Coordinates of C-alpha atoms in Angstrom, one line a residue:
M27 CA 61.2 -51.9 -72.0
S28 CA 58.5 -52.9 -74.6
D29 CA 57.3 -49.1 -76.6
P30 CA 53.8 -49.3 -75.0
I31 CA 55.6 -49.4 -71.5
L32 CA 57.2 -46.0 -72.3
G33 CA 54.2 -44.8 -73.0
L34 CA 52.5 -45.4 -69.8
T35 CA 56.1 -43.9 -68.1
M36 CA 55.0 -40.9 -69.6
L37 CA 51.5 -40.8 -69.0
G38 CA 53.0 -41.4 -65.3
L39 CA 56.0 -39.4 -65.0
I40 CA 53.9 -36.2 -66.3
V41 CA 51.3 -36.6 -62.9
V42 CA 54.4 -36.8 -60.4
A43 CA 55.3 -33.4 -62.1
I44 CA 52.8 -31.9 -61.9
M45 CA 51.3 -32.5 -58.3
M46 CA 55.0 -32.0 -57.0
G47 CA 54.1 -28.5 -58.9
F48 CA 56.4 -28.2 -62.0
P49 CA 54.4 -25.8 -65.0
T50 CA 52.6 -28.8 -67.0
A51 CA 52.8 -27.3 -70.3
F52 CA 56.8 -27.3 -70.6
T53 CA 56.8 -30.4 -68.5
L54 CA 54.3 -32.2 -71.5
M55 CA 57.1 -30.8 -74.2
G56 CA 59.9 -31.8 -72.2
L57 CA 58.7 -35.6 -71.7
G58 CA 57.2 -35.3 -75.4
M59 CA 61.0 -34.6 -76.5
L60 CA 63.2 -36.8 -74.5
F61 CA 60.8 -39.9 -74.9
G62 CA 59.9 -38.7 -78.7
F63 CA 64.2 -38.7 -79.4
V64 CA 63.8 -42.1 -77.5
A65 CA 61.0 -43.3 -80.2
Y66 CA 62.9 -41.6 -83.6
Y67 CA 66.8 -42.7 -82.3
T68 CA 68.8 -43.9 -85.2
P69 CA 72.0 -45.3 -84.0
G70 CA 74.9 -43.4 -85.6
Q71 CA 72.5 -40.7 -86.7
V72 CA 72.9 -37.1 -86.2
W73 CA 70.8 -35.9 -83.3
T74 CA 69.7 -32.6 -84.7
D75 CA 68.4 -34.8 -87.4
N76 CA 66.0 -36.3 -85.5
L77 CA 62.6 -36.8 -86.7
V78 CA 61.5 -35.5 -83.2
F79 CA 61.9 -31.7 -83.9
D80 CA 60.0 -32.0 -87.2
L81 CA 57.1 -32.8 -84.5
M82 CA 57.8 -30.5 -82.5
V83 CA 57.6 -27.9 -85.5
E84 CA 54.2 -29.7 -87.0
R85 CA 52.3 -30.1 -83.6
T86 CA 53.3 -26.5 -82.7
Y87 CA 51.9 -25.5 -86.9
G88 CA 48.4 -27.1 -86.2
V89 CA 48.0 -24.9 -82.9
M90 CA 48.8 -22.0 -84.5
I91 CA 46.4 -22.6 -87.3
N92 CA 43.5 -24.1 -85.0
D93 CA 40.5 -22.2 -85.9
T94 CA 38.0 -22.8 -82.8
L95 CA 41.2 -21.4 -80.3
V96 CA 40.9 -17.6 -80.9
S97 CA 37.9 -17.0 -79.9
V98 CA 39.6 -18.1 -76.6
P99 CA 41.4 -14.5 -76.2
L100 CA 38.0 -12.6 -76.7
F101 CA 36.0 -14.5 -73.9
V102 CA 38.9 -14.5 -71.6
L103 CA 38.9 -10.5 -72.7
M104 CA 34.9 -9.7 -72.4
G105 CA 35.2 -11.7 -68.3
Y106 CA 38.5 -9.3 -67.1
V107 CA 36.8 -6.5 -68.3
I108 CA 33.2 -7.3 -67.0
E109 CA 35.5 -7.7 -64.1
R110 CA 37.1 -4.6 -63.9
G111 CA 34.2 -2.3 -65.6
A112 CA 32.7 -2.8 -61.3
L113 CA 29.1 -4.5 -62.7
V114 CA 28.6 -6.8 -60.2
D115 CA 28.8 -4.3 -57.1
R116 CA 24.9 -3.1 -58.0
M117 CA 24.4 -6.2 -59.2
F118 CA 24.5 -7.7 -55.8
Y119 CA 22.7 -5.3 -53.5
S120 CA 19.9 -5.5 -56.1
I121 CA 19.5 -9.0 -56.2
Q122 CA 19.5 -9.1 -52.5
L123 CA 17.3 -7.0 -52.0
A124 CA 15.0 -8.8 -54.7
F125 CA 15.1 -12.2 -52.7
R126 CA 15.7 -10.8 -48.8
K127 CA 13.0 -13.0 -47.8
L128 CA 14.0 -15.8 -48.8
P129 CA 15.8 -18.1 -46.5
G130 CA 19.8 -17.6 -46.6
S131 CA 19.0 -14.7 -48.8
L132 CA 22.3 -13.9 -49.1
A133 CA 23.7 -16.8 -49.7
V134 CA 20.9 -17.3 -52.5
T135 CA 22.4 -14.2 -53.6
T136 CA 25.8 -15.1 -54.0
L137 CA 25.3 -18.5 -55.9
L138 CA 23.1 -16.4 -58.3
V139 CA 25.2 -13.1 -59.1
C140 CA 27.7 -16.4 -59.9
T141 CA 25.9 -18.1 -61.9
F142 CA 24.5 -14.7 -64.1
W143 CA 28.1 -13.5 -64.0
G144 CA 29.8 -16.5 -64.7
I145 CA 28.2 -16.6 -67.4
G146 CA 29.7 -13.4 -69.0
S147 CA 32.6 -14.1 -67.6
G148 CA 33.7 -18.1 -67.4
I149 CA 37.0 -17.3 -65.6
V150 CA 36.9 -19.2 -62.0
G151 CA 39.0 -17.3 -60.7
A152 CA 38.8 -13.8 -61.1
V153 CA 34.7 -15.1 -59.6
V154 CA 35.6 -16.4 -56.9
V155 CA 38.3 -13.5 -55.6
L156 CA 35.6 -10.4 -56.7
M157 CA 32.7 -12.2 -55.0
G158 CA 35.4 -13.2 -51.9
V159 CA 35.5 -9.9 -50.9
I160 CA 31.9 -8.8 -52.5
A161 CA 29.8 -11.6 -50.5
M162 CA 32.3 -12.9 -47.8
R163 CA 31.8 -10.5 -45.1
P164 CA 28.2 -9.8 -45.1
M165 CA 27.1 -13.1 -44.9
L166 CA 29.5 -13.3 -41.8
D167 CA 28.6 -10.4 -40.5
A168 CA 25.1 -11.3 -41.0
G169 CA 26.4 -14.6 -38.7
Y170 CA 25.8 -17.1 -41.5
D171 CA 27.8 -20.5 -40.6
V172 CA 31.6 -20.4 -42.7
R173 CA 30.7 -23.4 -44.2
L174 CA 27.6 -22.2 -46.1
A175 CA 29.3 -18.9 -47.3
S176 CA 32.4 -20.7 -48.3
G177 CA 30.4 -23.2 -50.4
A178 CA 27.6 -20.8 -51.9
I179 CA 30.9 -19.1 -53.5
T180 CA 33.2 -21.9 -54.0
A181 CA 30.6 -23.5 -56.1
G182 CA 28.8 -20.6 -58.0
G183 CA 32.2 -19.8 -59.4
T184 CA 32.5 -22.7 -60.6
L185 CA 29.8 -22.7 -63.0
G186 CA 31.0 -20.6 -65.2
I187 CA 33.4 -23.5 -66.9
L188 CA 30.3 -25.0 -68.1
I189 CA 27.7 -22.5 -68.3
P190 CA 29.0 -21.1 -72.0
P191 CA 30.4 -19.1 -73.6
S192 CA 32.7 -21.4 -71.2
V193 CA 36.4 -20.9 -72.1
M194 CA 36.8 -25.0 -71.3
L195 CA 34.4 -25.8 -73.5
I196 CA 36.5 -24.4 -76.8
V197 CA 39.2 -26.5 -75.1
Y198 CA 37.8 -29.4 -75.4
A199 CA 36.1 -28.8 -79.1
A200 CA 39.8 -27.7 -80.0
V201 CA 40.8 -30.9 -78.5
A202 CA 38.1 -33.5 -80.2
G203 CA 37.5 -31.8 -83.0
E204 CA 33.7 -31.0 -82.0
S205 CA 31.3 -28.1 -83.1
I206 CA 31.8 -26.0 -80.4
V207 CA 27.6 -24.3 -80.5
K208 CA 26.3 -27.8 -80.5
L209 CA 28.4 -28.2 -77.3
Y210 CA 27.4 -24.3 -76.3
A211 CA 23.7 -25.9 -76.9
A212 CA 24.9 -29.0 -75.2
A213 CA 25.6 -26.9 -71.9
M214 CA 23.1 -24.5 -71.6
L215 CA 20.2 -27.0 -69.7
P216 CA 22.6 -29.1 -67.2
G217 CA 24.7 -25.9 -66.6
F218 CA 20.6 -24.1 -65.5
F219 CA 19.6 -27.8 -63.8
L220 CA 23.3 -27.5 -61.8
A221 CA 22.8 -24.2 -60.6
A222 CA 19.5 -25.5 -59.6
L223 CA 20.1 -28.0 -57.8
Y224 CA 23.0 -25.8 -55.9
L225 CA 20.3 -23.8 -54.9
V226 CA 17.7 -26.1 -53.6
Y227 CA 20.4 -27.1 -51.5
I228 CA 21.1 -23.9 -49.7
I229 CA 17.9 -22.9 -49.2
G230 CA 16.6 -26.2 -47.9
W231 CA 20.0 -26.4 -45.1
S232 CA 18.6 -22.9 -44.2
M233 CA 15.1 -24.2 -44.0
L234 CA 16.3 -26.9 -41.8
N235 CA 18.8 -25.6 -39.6
P236 CA 17.4 -21.4 -39.3
K237 CA 21.2 -20.8 -37.2
I238 CA 23.4 -21.2 -39.9
A239 CA 22.0 -18.2 -41.9
P240 CA 19.7 -15.8 -39.9
K241 CA 17.1 -13.4 -41.0
L242 CA 18.8 -10.4 -41.8
E243 CA 17.1 -7.3 -39.9
S244 CA 15.0 -5.3 -41.1
D245 CA 17.0 -2.3 -41.6
K246 CA 20.0 -4.4 -43.2
F247 CA 17.6 -4.1 -46.9
V248 CA 15.4 -1.0 -46.4
V249 CA 13.8 0.0 -49.7
H250 CA 13.8 3.6 -50.2
V251 CA 10.2 4.4 -51.9
P252 CA 10.1 8.4 -53.0
T253 CA 7.5 9.9 -51.4
W254 CA 5.8 10.3 -55.3
M255 CA 5.6 6.8 -55.1
R256 CA 4.6 6.9 -51.8
T257 CA 1.9 9.0 -52.9
L258 CA 0.2 7.2 -56.0
E259 CA -0.2 3.3 -53.8
Q260 CA -2.1 5.5 -51.2
G261 CA -4.1 7.1 -53.9
Y262 CA -4.8 4.9 -56.9
G263 CA -5.0 1.5 -55.4
R264 CA -1.7 -0.8 -53.8
Y265 CA -1.6 -2.8 -57.0
M266 CA 1.0 -0.9 -58.9
L267 CA 1.3 -1.8 -62.3
P268 CA -3.1 -0.3 -62.7
A269 CA -1.8 2.5 -60.4
L270 CA 1.1 3.6 -62.7
L271 CA -1.5 2.6 -65.6
K272 CA -4.2 5.4 -64.1
A273 CA -1.7 7.7 -63.3
V274 CA -0.3 8.2 -67.0
A275 CA -3.8 8.3 -68.3
T276 CA -4.0 11.0 -65.7
P277 CA -1.5 12.7 -64.4
R278 CA -2.6 16.3 -63.9
R279 CA -4.1 15.0 -60.1
L280 CA -1.2 12.8 -59.1
L281 CA 0.7 16.1 -59.8
D282 CA -1.1 17.9 -57.5
D283 CA -0.9 15.5 -55.0
V284 CA 2.6 15.5 -55.2
R285 CA 3.2 19.3 -55.1
S286 CA 1.0 19.5 -51.8
A287 CA 3.3 16.7 -50.4
G288 CA 6.3 18.9 -51.0
E289 CA 8.0 17.1 -53.8
S290 CA 8.1 18.4 -57.4
M291 CA 7.7 15.9 -60.8
R292 CA 6.9 15.7 -63.9
Y293 CA 5.2 14.0 -66.0
S294 CA 8.3 12.4 -68.6
A295 CA 9.1 10.5 -64.4
I296 CA 5.5 8.5 -64.9
V297 CA 6.0 7.3 -68.1
G298 CA 9.5 6.3 -67.2
N299 CA 8.6 4.3 -64.0
L300 CA 5.5 2.7 -66.1
S301 CA 8.3 1.0 -68.6
A302 CA 10.5 -0.1 -66.3
A303 CA 7.7 -1.5 -64.7
L304 CA 6.6 -3.4 -67.9
I305 CA 10.7 -4.7 -68.1
P306 CA 9.1 -8.3 -67.4
L307 CA 5.9 -7.9 -69.8
I308 CA 8.4 -6.7 -72.9
V309 CA 10.9 -9.0 -72.1
V310 CA 8.8 -11.9 -72.0
A311 CA 7.2 -11.1 -74.9
I312 CA 10.9 -10.3 -76.7
T313 CA 12.2 -13.6 -75.7
F314 CA 9.2 -15.9 -77.0
G315 CA 8.3 -13.6 -80.3
T316 CA 12.2 -14.2 -81.1
I317 CA 12.0 -17.8 -80.7
W318 CA 8.7 -18.3 -82.5
W319 CA 9.9 -16.1 -85.4
Y320 CA 13.7 -18.1 -85.8
F321 CA 11.2 -22.5 -85.4
M322 CA 8.4 -20.7 -87.1
I323 CA 9.3 -18.4 -89.8
H324 CA 13.1 -18.4 -90.7
N325 CA 13.5 -22.0 -89.6
A326 CA 9.8 -23.6 -91.1
P327 CA 9.6 -26.6 -92.2
P328 CA 10.1 -27.0 -96.5
D329 CA 7.1 -27.5 -98.6
V330 CA 6.4 -30.4 -98.7
S331 CA 6.2 -31.3 -102.5
S332 CA 8.7 -29.3 -103.8
V333 CA 11.4 -30.4 -101.6
A334 CA 10.4 -34.2 -102.1
E335 CA 10.7 -34.6 -105.5
P336 CA 14.6 -34.2 -106.2
V337 CA 15.1 -36.4 -103.2
A338 CA 12.5 -38.7 -103.1
I339 CA 12.8 -39.8 -107.1
E340 CA 14.9 -42.6 -107.1
Q341 CA 13.7 -44.1 -104.1
L342 CA 10.0 -44.0 -105.3
E343 CA 11.5 -45.9 -108.1
T344 CA 12.8 -48.4 -105.6
L345 CA 9.0 -49.1 -104.3
G346 CA 7.3 -49.2 -108.1
G347 CA 6.0 -45.5 -107.5
S348 CA 6.4 -42.5 -109.2
V349 CA 6.3 -39.3 -108.0
G350 CA 3.5 -37.9 -109.8
S351 CA 1.3 -41.4 -108.1
P352 CA -1.9 -40.0 -106.3
S353 CA -1.8 -40.6 -102.6
G354 CA -4.4 -43.9 -103.0
E355 CA -1.5 -45.4 -104.6
P356 CA 1.5 -47.2 -103.6
G357 CA 3.9 -43.9 -104.7
G358 CA 1.9 -41.0 -103.4
E359 CA 2.0 -43.0 -100.1
A360 CA 5.8 -43.2 -100.1
L361 CA 5.7 -39.3 -101.4
E362 CA 3.7 -38.2 -98.8
S363 CA 6.1 -40.5 -96.4
L364 CA 9.1 -39.0 -97.4
G365 CA 7.7 -35.8 -98.0
S366 CA 6.9 -35.7 -93.6
D367 CA 10.4 -37.6 -92.8
I368 CA 12.2 -34.6 -94.8
A369 CA 10.0 -31.9 -92.4
V370 CA 10.9 -33.4 -89.3
E371 CA 14.5 -34.0 -90.1
H372 CA 14.1 -30.0 -91.0
S373 CA 12.5 -28.9 -87.7
G374 CA 15.3 -30.3 -85.8
A375 CA 15.5 -33.6 -83.3
G376 CA 12.2 -35.6 -84.9
V377 CA 10.1 -32.3 -83.5
T378 CA 6.8 -31.5 -85.1
P379 CA 5.5 -27.9 -86.2
E380 CA 2.8 -29.1 -83.6
G381 CA 4.7 -30.2 -81.3
F382 CA 6.8 -27.1 -81.2
T383 CA 3.6 -25.7 -81.5
E384 CA 2.1 -26.8 -78.1
G385 CA 5.1 -26.7 -76.1
F386 CA 5.8 -23.2 -76.6
F387 CA 2.5 -22.2 -75.8
G388 CA 2.5 -24.4 -72.7
A389 CA 5.8 -22.8 -72.1
L390 CA 4.3 -19.3 -72.9
A391 CA 1.2 -19.5 -70.5
G392 CA 3.3 -21.3 -67.7
T393 CA 5.4 -17.8 -67.8
L394 CA 1.7 -15.5 -67.9
L395 CA 1.2 -17.1 -64.7
V396 CA 4.4 -16.2 -63.2
L397 CA 4.5 -12.7 -64.7
A398 CA 0.4 -12.5 -62.8
V399 CA 1.6 -13.8 -59.4
Y400 CA 4.1 -11.8 -59.8
Y401 CA 2.6 -8.3 -60.8
R402 CA -0.4 -9.6 -58.3
K403 CA 2.3 -8.4 -55.3
F404 CA 3.9 -5.6 -57.0
D405 CA 3.6 -2.7 -54.8
A406 CA 6.1 0.6 -55.2
E407 CA 9.4 -1.2 -53.0
Q408 CA 8.8 -3.9 -56.0
L409 CA 9.3 -0.9 -58.5
V410 CA 12.0 0.2 -56.9
I411 CA 13.9 -3.0 -56.6
L412 CA 12.7 -3.6 -60.5
K413 CA 14.2 -0.6 -61.3
M414 CA 17.4 -1.5 -59.5
L415 CA 17.7 -4.7 -61.3
A416 CA 16.7 -3.4 -64.8
A417 CA 20.2 -1.0 -64.3
S418 CA 22.4 -3.0 -62.8
V419 CA 21.6 -6.5 -64.2
L420 CA 19.6 -5.9 -67.6
P421 CA 22.8 -4.4 -69.3
L422 CA 24.8 -7.2 -68.8
G423 CA 21.2 -9.9 -69.7
I424 CA 21.2 -8.6 -72.6
L425 CA 24.7 -8.8 -73.8
T426 CA 24.8 -12.5 -72.8
F427 CA 21.6 -13.3 -74.4
V428 CA 23.0 -11.6 -77.8
V429 CA 26.6 -12.8 -77.4
L430 CA 24.6 -16.8 -77.1
A431 CA 21.4 -16.5 -79.0
V432 CA 24.1 -15.0 -82.3
I433 CA 25.9 -18.0 -82.0
L434 CA 23.5 -20.4 -80.9
F435 CA 21.0 -19.5 -83.9
G436 CA 24.2 -19.8 -86.2
I437 CA 23.9 -16.1 -87.4
T438 CA 28.2 -15.9 -86.3
T439 CA 30.7 -18.1 -85.8
A440 CA 31.6 -18.3 -82.4
T441 CA 34.8 -16.2 -82.5
E442 CA 32.3 -13.3 -84.2
S443 CA 30.0 -14.3 -80.8
A444 CA 33.0 -13.8 -79.2
A445 CA 34.4 -10.3 -80.8
I446 CA 31.1 -9.0 -79.9
G447 CA 30.7 -10.1 -76.2
A448 CA 34.6 -8.1 -75.9
A449 CA 32.8 -4.9 -77.6
G450 CA 29.8 -5.4 -75.6
A451 CA 31.9 -6.0 -72.5
Y452 CA 33.8 -2.4 -73.2
L453 CA 30.6 -0.6 -73.8
L454 CA 29.3 -1.2 -70.6
A455 CA 32.3 -0.9 -68.4
I456 CA 33.3 2.6 -70.4
A457 CA 29.1 3.4 -69.1
S458 CA 29.5 2.5 -65.8
G459 CA 32.6 5.0 -65.2
Q460 CA 34.8 2.7 -64.3
L461 CA 37.1 1.1 -66.5
T462 CA 40.5 3.6 -66.3
W463 CA 43.5 3.4 -68.8
K464 CA 45.2 1.0 -65.9
K465 CA 42.4 -1.7 -65.7
T466 CA 42.4 -1.7 -69.2
R467 CA 45.7 -2.5 -69.8
E468 CA 45.4 -5.0 -66.9
S469 CA 42.9 -6.9 -68.6
V470 CA 45.0 -7.0 -71.8
Y471 CA 47.7 -8.1 -69.7
L472 CA 46.0 -10.9 -67.7
T473 CA 44.2 -11.5 -71.1
A474 CA 47.4 -12.2 -73.3
K475 CA 48.7 -14.4 -70.0
T476 CA 45.4 -17.0 -69.6
T477 CA 45.1 -17.4 -73.4
A478 CA 49.9 -17.8 -73.6
M479 CA 48.8 -20.2 -71.3
I480 CA 46.2 -22.0 -72.6
C481 CA 47.8 -21.8 -75.9
W482 CA 51.5 -23.8 -75.1
L483 CA 49.3 -26.1 -73.0
F484 CA 47.9 -27.3 -76.2
V485 CA 51.3 -27.1 -78.3
G486 CA 52.2 -29.4 -74.7
S487 CA 50.1 -32.1 -75.4
S488 CA 50.0 -32.0 -79.0
L489 CA 53.7 -33.2 -78.8
F490 CA 52.7 -35.7 -75.6
S491 CA 50.3 -37.4 -76.9
G492 CA 51.8 -37.7 -80.5
V493 CA 54.2 -39.5 -78.4
F494 CA 52.0 -41.3 -76.6
A495 CA 50.2 -42.6 -79.3
L496 CA 54.0 -43.2 -80.5
H497 CA 55.0 -45.4 -78.6
G498 CA 51.6 -47.5 -78.5
G499 CA 50.4 -46.3 -75.1
Q500 CA 46.9 -45.2 -76.7
Q501 CA 46.9 -49.3 -78.6
L502 CA 47.9 -50.3 -75.1
I503 CA 45.0 -48.1 -73.0
E504 CA 42.3 -49.1 -75.8
A505 CA 42.9 -53.0 -75.8
W506 CA 42.8 -52.8 -72.6
V507 CA 39.3 -51.3 -72.8
L508 CA 38.2 -53.2 -75.3
N509 CA 39.7 -56.7 -73.4
M510 CA 37.1 -55.3 -70.5
D511 CA 34.1 -56.7 -72.5
L512 CA 31.9 -53.1 -71.5
S513 CA 28.8 -52.0 -72.0
P514 CA 28.9 -48.4 -72.9
I515 CA 27.0 -47.2 -69.7
Q516 CA 29.3 -49.3 -67.9
F517 CA 32.4 -47.4 -70.2
M518 CA 31.0 -44.3 -69.6
L519 CA 31.0 -44.6 -66.0
L520 CA 34.9 -46.2 -66.2
A521 CA 35.9 -43.0 -68.2
Q522 CA 34.0 -40.0 -65.7
A523 CA 34.8 -41.7 -62.5
I524 CA 38.7 -42.0 -63.4
I525 CA 38.0 -38.2 -64.5
F526 CA 35.9 -37.2 -61.2
F527 CA 39.3 -38.9 -59.3
L528 CA 41.3 -36.8 -61.4
G529 CA 40.2 -33.7 -60.7
W530 CA 41.4 -34.3 -56.7
P531 CA 45.4 -33.6 -58.2
L532 CA 44.8 -32.0 -61.3
E533 CA 43.0 -28.9 -62.8
W534 CA 40.7 -29.3 -65.6
T535 CA 43.4 -27.9 -68.3
E536 CA 45.9 -30.6 -67.7
I537 CA 42.6 -33.6 -67.5
I538 CA 41.0 -31.7 -70.4
V539 CA 44.7 -31.9 -72.2
I540 CA 46.2 -34.7 -71.3
F541 CA 43.8 -37.2 -70.3
V542 CA 40.6 -37.3 -72.3
P543 CA 42.0 -37.5 -74.9
I544 CA 43.1 -40.9 -74.4
F545 CA 39.2 -41.1 -74.0
I546 CA 38.0 -39.9 -77.6
P547 CA 39.0 -42.6 -79.9
L548 CA 37.5 -44.9 -78.1
L549 CA 33.5 -43.2 -78.3
A550 CA 32.8 -44.4 -81.5
H551 CA 33.1 -48.0 -80.5
F552 CA 30.9 -47.8 -77.9
D553 CA 28.3 -45.7 -79.8
V554 CA 28.5 -43.2 -77.2
N555 CA 27.7 -39.4 -78.6
P556 CA 31.3 -37.6 -78.1
I557 CA 29.0 -34.3 -77.8
L558 CA 27.3 -36.5 -74.9
F559 CA 30.5 -37.3 -73.2
G560 CA 31.8 -33.8 -73.5
T561 CA 29.3 -32.0 -71.4
L562 CA 30.0 -34.9 -68.4
V563 CA 32.9 -34.1 -69.0
A564 CA 32.2 -30.3 -67.9
V565 CA 30.2 -31.0 -65.5
N566 CA 32.1 -33.9 -63.8
L567 CA 35.1 -31.3 -63.9
Q568 CA 33.1 -29.0 -61.6
A569 CA 34.8 -31.5 -58.9
A570 CA 38.5 -30.4 -60.3
F571 CA 37.7 -27.1 -58.3
L572 CA 35.5 -28.5 -55.3
S573 CA 37.8 -31.6 -54.3
P574 CA 40.8 -31.0 -52.5
P575 CA 44.0 -31.3 -52.1
V576 CA 44.1 -29.3 -55.2
A577 CA 40.8 -27.4 -55.4
M578 CA 41.6 -24.0 -56.4
S579 CA 39.2 -21.7 -55.9
A580 CA 39.6 -23.2 -52.0
F581 CA 43.1 -21.0 -52.5
Y582 CA 40.9 -18.4 -54.6
L583 CA 38.7 -17.4 -51.6
K584 CA 40.9 -18.4 -48.9
G585 CA 43.3 -15.1 -49.7
V586 CA 40.8 -12.7 -49.8
S587 CA 38.3 -14.1 -46.8
P588 CA 38.9 -13.1 -43.1
P589 CA 42.1 -14.3 -41.3
H590 CA 39.8 -16.4 -39.0
V591 CA 38.4 -18.5 -41.5
T592 CA 40.8 -21.8 -42.4
L593 CA 41.0 -23.1 -45.4
N594 CA 39.3 -27.0 -43.5
Q595 CA 36.3 -24.7 -43.3
I596 CA 35.9 -23.8 -47.0
F597 CA 36.7 -27.2 -48.1
A598 CA 33.9 -28.6 -45.2
G599 CA 31.7 -25.9 -47.1
M600 CA 32.6 -27.1 -50.6
M601 CA 32.2 -31.0 -50.3
P602 CA 28.3 -31.0 -50.5
Y603 CA 28.7 -29.7 -53.4
M604 CA 30.6 -32.0 -55.1
F605 CA 28.1 -34.5 -54.1
I606 CA 24.9 -32.4 -55.9
V607 CA 27.4 -32.5 -58.8
I608 CA 27.0 -36.8 -59.3
I609 CA 23.5 -36.2 -58.5
C610 CA 23.3 -33.9 -61.5
M611 CA 25.4 -36.5 -63.6
V612 CA 23.7 -39.2 -62.8
F613 CA 20.3 -37.5 -64.1
M614 CA 22.2 -36.8 -67.1
Y615 CA 22.5 -40.3 -67.6
I616 CA 19.5 -41.6 -67.0
W617 CA 17.6 -38.8 -69.4
P618 CA 20.6 -37.7 -72.0
G619 CA 17.5 -35.6 -72.8
M620 CA 18.7 -32.7 -71.0
T621 CA 21.8 -32.6 -72.9
L622 CA 21.0 -33.7 -76.3
W623 CA 17.6 -32.0 -76.7
L624 CA 18.3 -28.5 -77.4
P625 CA 21.8 -29.2 -80.2
E626 CA 19.2 -31.7 -82.0
F627 CA 16.7 -29.1 -82.2
L628 CA 18.6 -26.4 -83.3
Y629 CA 21.2 -28.6 -85.4
G630 CA 19.8 -32.4 -86.1
N631 CA 21.0 -35.1 -85.6

């Protein structure tokens, strides 16, 4: 057999071995060593002198010094500590109350909690198992269709591998040699867009067929409102926010009314509840204030005259102008044009400060309109629910926001950001009172186990890909693809179709470390942005967890579901979400800006 045929034989054998259940990492290393020995074999040479052993050491050392992988154990530890800290139970209950009037409210709550927690965890198995324990039985007891319940859990649980901080994106960045920061920025909008499509599907199906998601009985979502809130609501007006402001200004009347009702309270409690009621406004103010400060003050375009002069001198001389020419002369026009280009490039993605200001105030106006509608219906029940949400969601939300903000805004590296996340997760878990020494040991052990698996996969795949290229397999595939004379969009469709079908028998780890490196050298030829390609792969690999027969999320859920829930029912519930993933990818093909706008805006082209 020719060398390229040996390379293709390696590729076929690894797929067969994985499907037969052999350990992926060690199978990769074994095949790499075997076929590498053949490639380097010289008759009469002592077998211990074969260069494949040097290649093994070199590739292993290369993985050991890969800085990108350092953040993996820290992000994984963050996820396991959050899971062990029992921070999700209260979150599920409070979000359920907040969305209790929506069709399919339990399924909507399940998907939202999966999405929110997936951001903080990123560990698909942990999210699916825990949400199966928390949400599966309540949905079935409420009369929900098994397919709707299982689909919401499995689809929501997989979003953690897409929405940052995602371990899968870290792995892709290490394989492709791309910036993990840009990949995180690129995955933000597609990740939340995919979650929004899932929500539309759940709500739409529940509206079209109410039998699959019966309305909950009123006693299932009773909100216990304190007596003083009812007194405030009755005596100061039905709009809770103005009533709280009035109560803070004139507290004696409320305190007397509460005392006459046989209750007692303090003035500080009124102030505390007013502060809780203002949390949405405070969050909006901090978010928009931070964005404005970063883009218009911290990252403001430089002064044209001070920046353009040293850069533009040679260019202006070639135009026949001078730096000191007035704006009406050729040199002055070139200076103004060049200075404008520099300012636009500095602001990122060709967005001018004026364009940013218009978009900023448009988004702010829309957000304030939503808040106005919310506060118009803000009553005592809403205040109680808001306080519950603040207690259960806000701490994890702040931690997640900080972890993502410091890395996206370039304040820290991905590794430092992961360290902040792990430390914050420990603090939250300790504050919850649920983190014991036993749970801490379990978190560390599972982190070490997951990290070791990923690192050994990298060692095996690095050796395998090196031998594969040595035999000419990579060149053969490249020549085959180039001879097809494909357009860039046709190449993208072919590559994503192959990855989609590979997602049926294989998990995302095998696809990322074995098959994605085959496509990466071809991206430059077809002028495909590797950030866009990587994000498409991340969305595509949602199918690896949602497609039978391997679909690990189905097996995770089956393990914690009631006995009467069958694997076929879980598969049936997952299948529609595979088509939603395809719809999301179509949008990304049609509108690449969904993926590339944020990284280009933050970091330029």
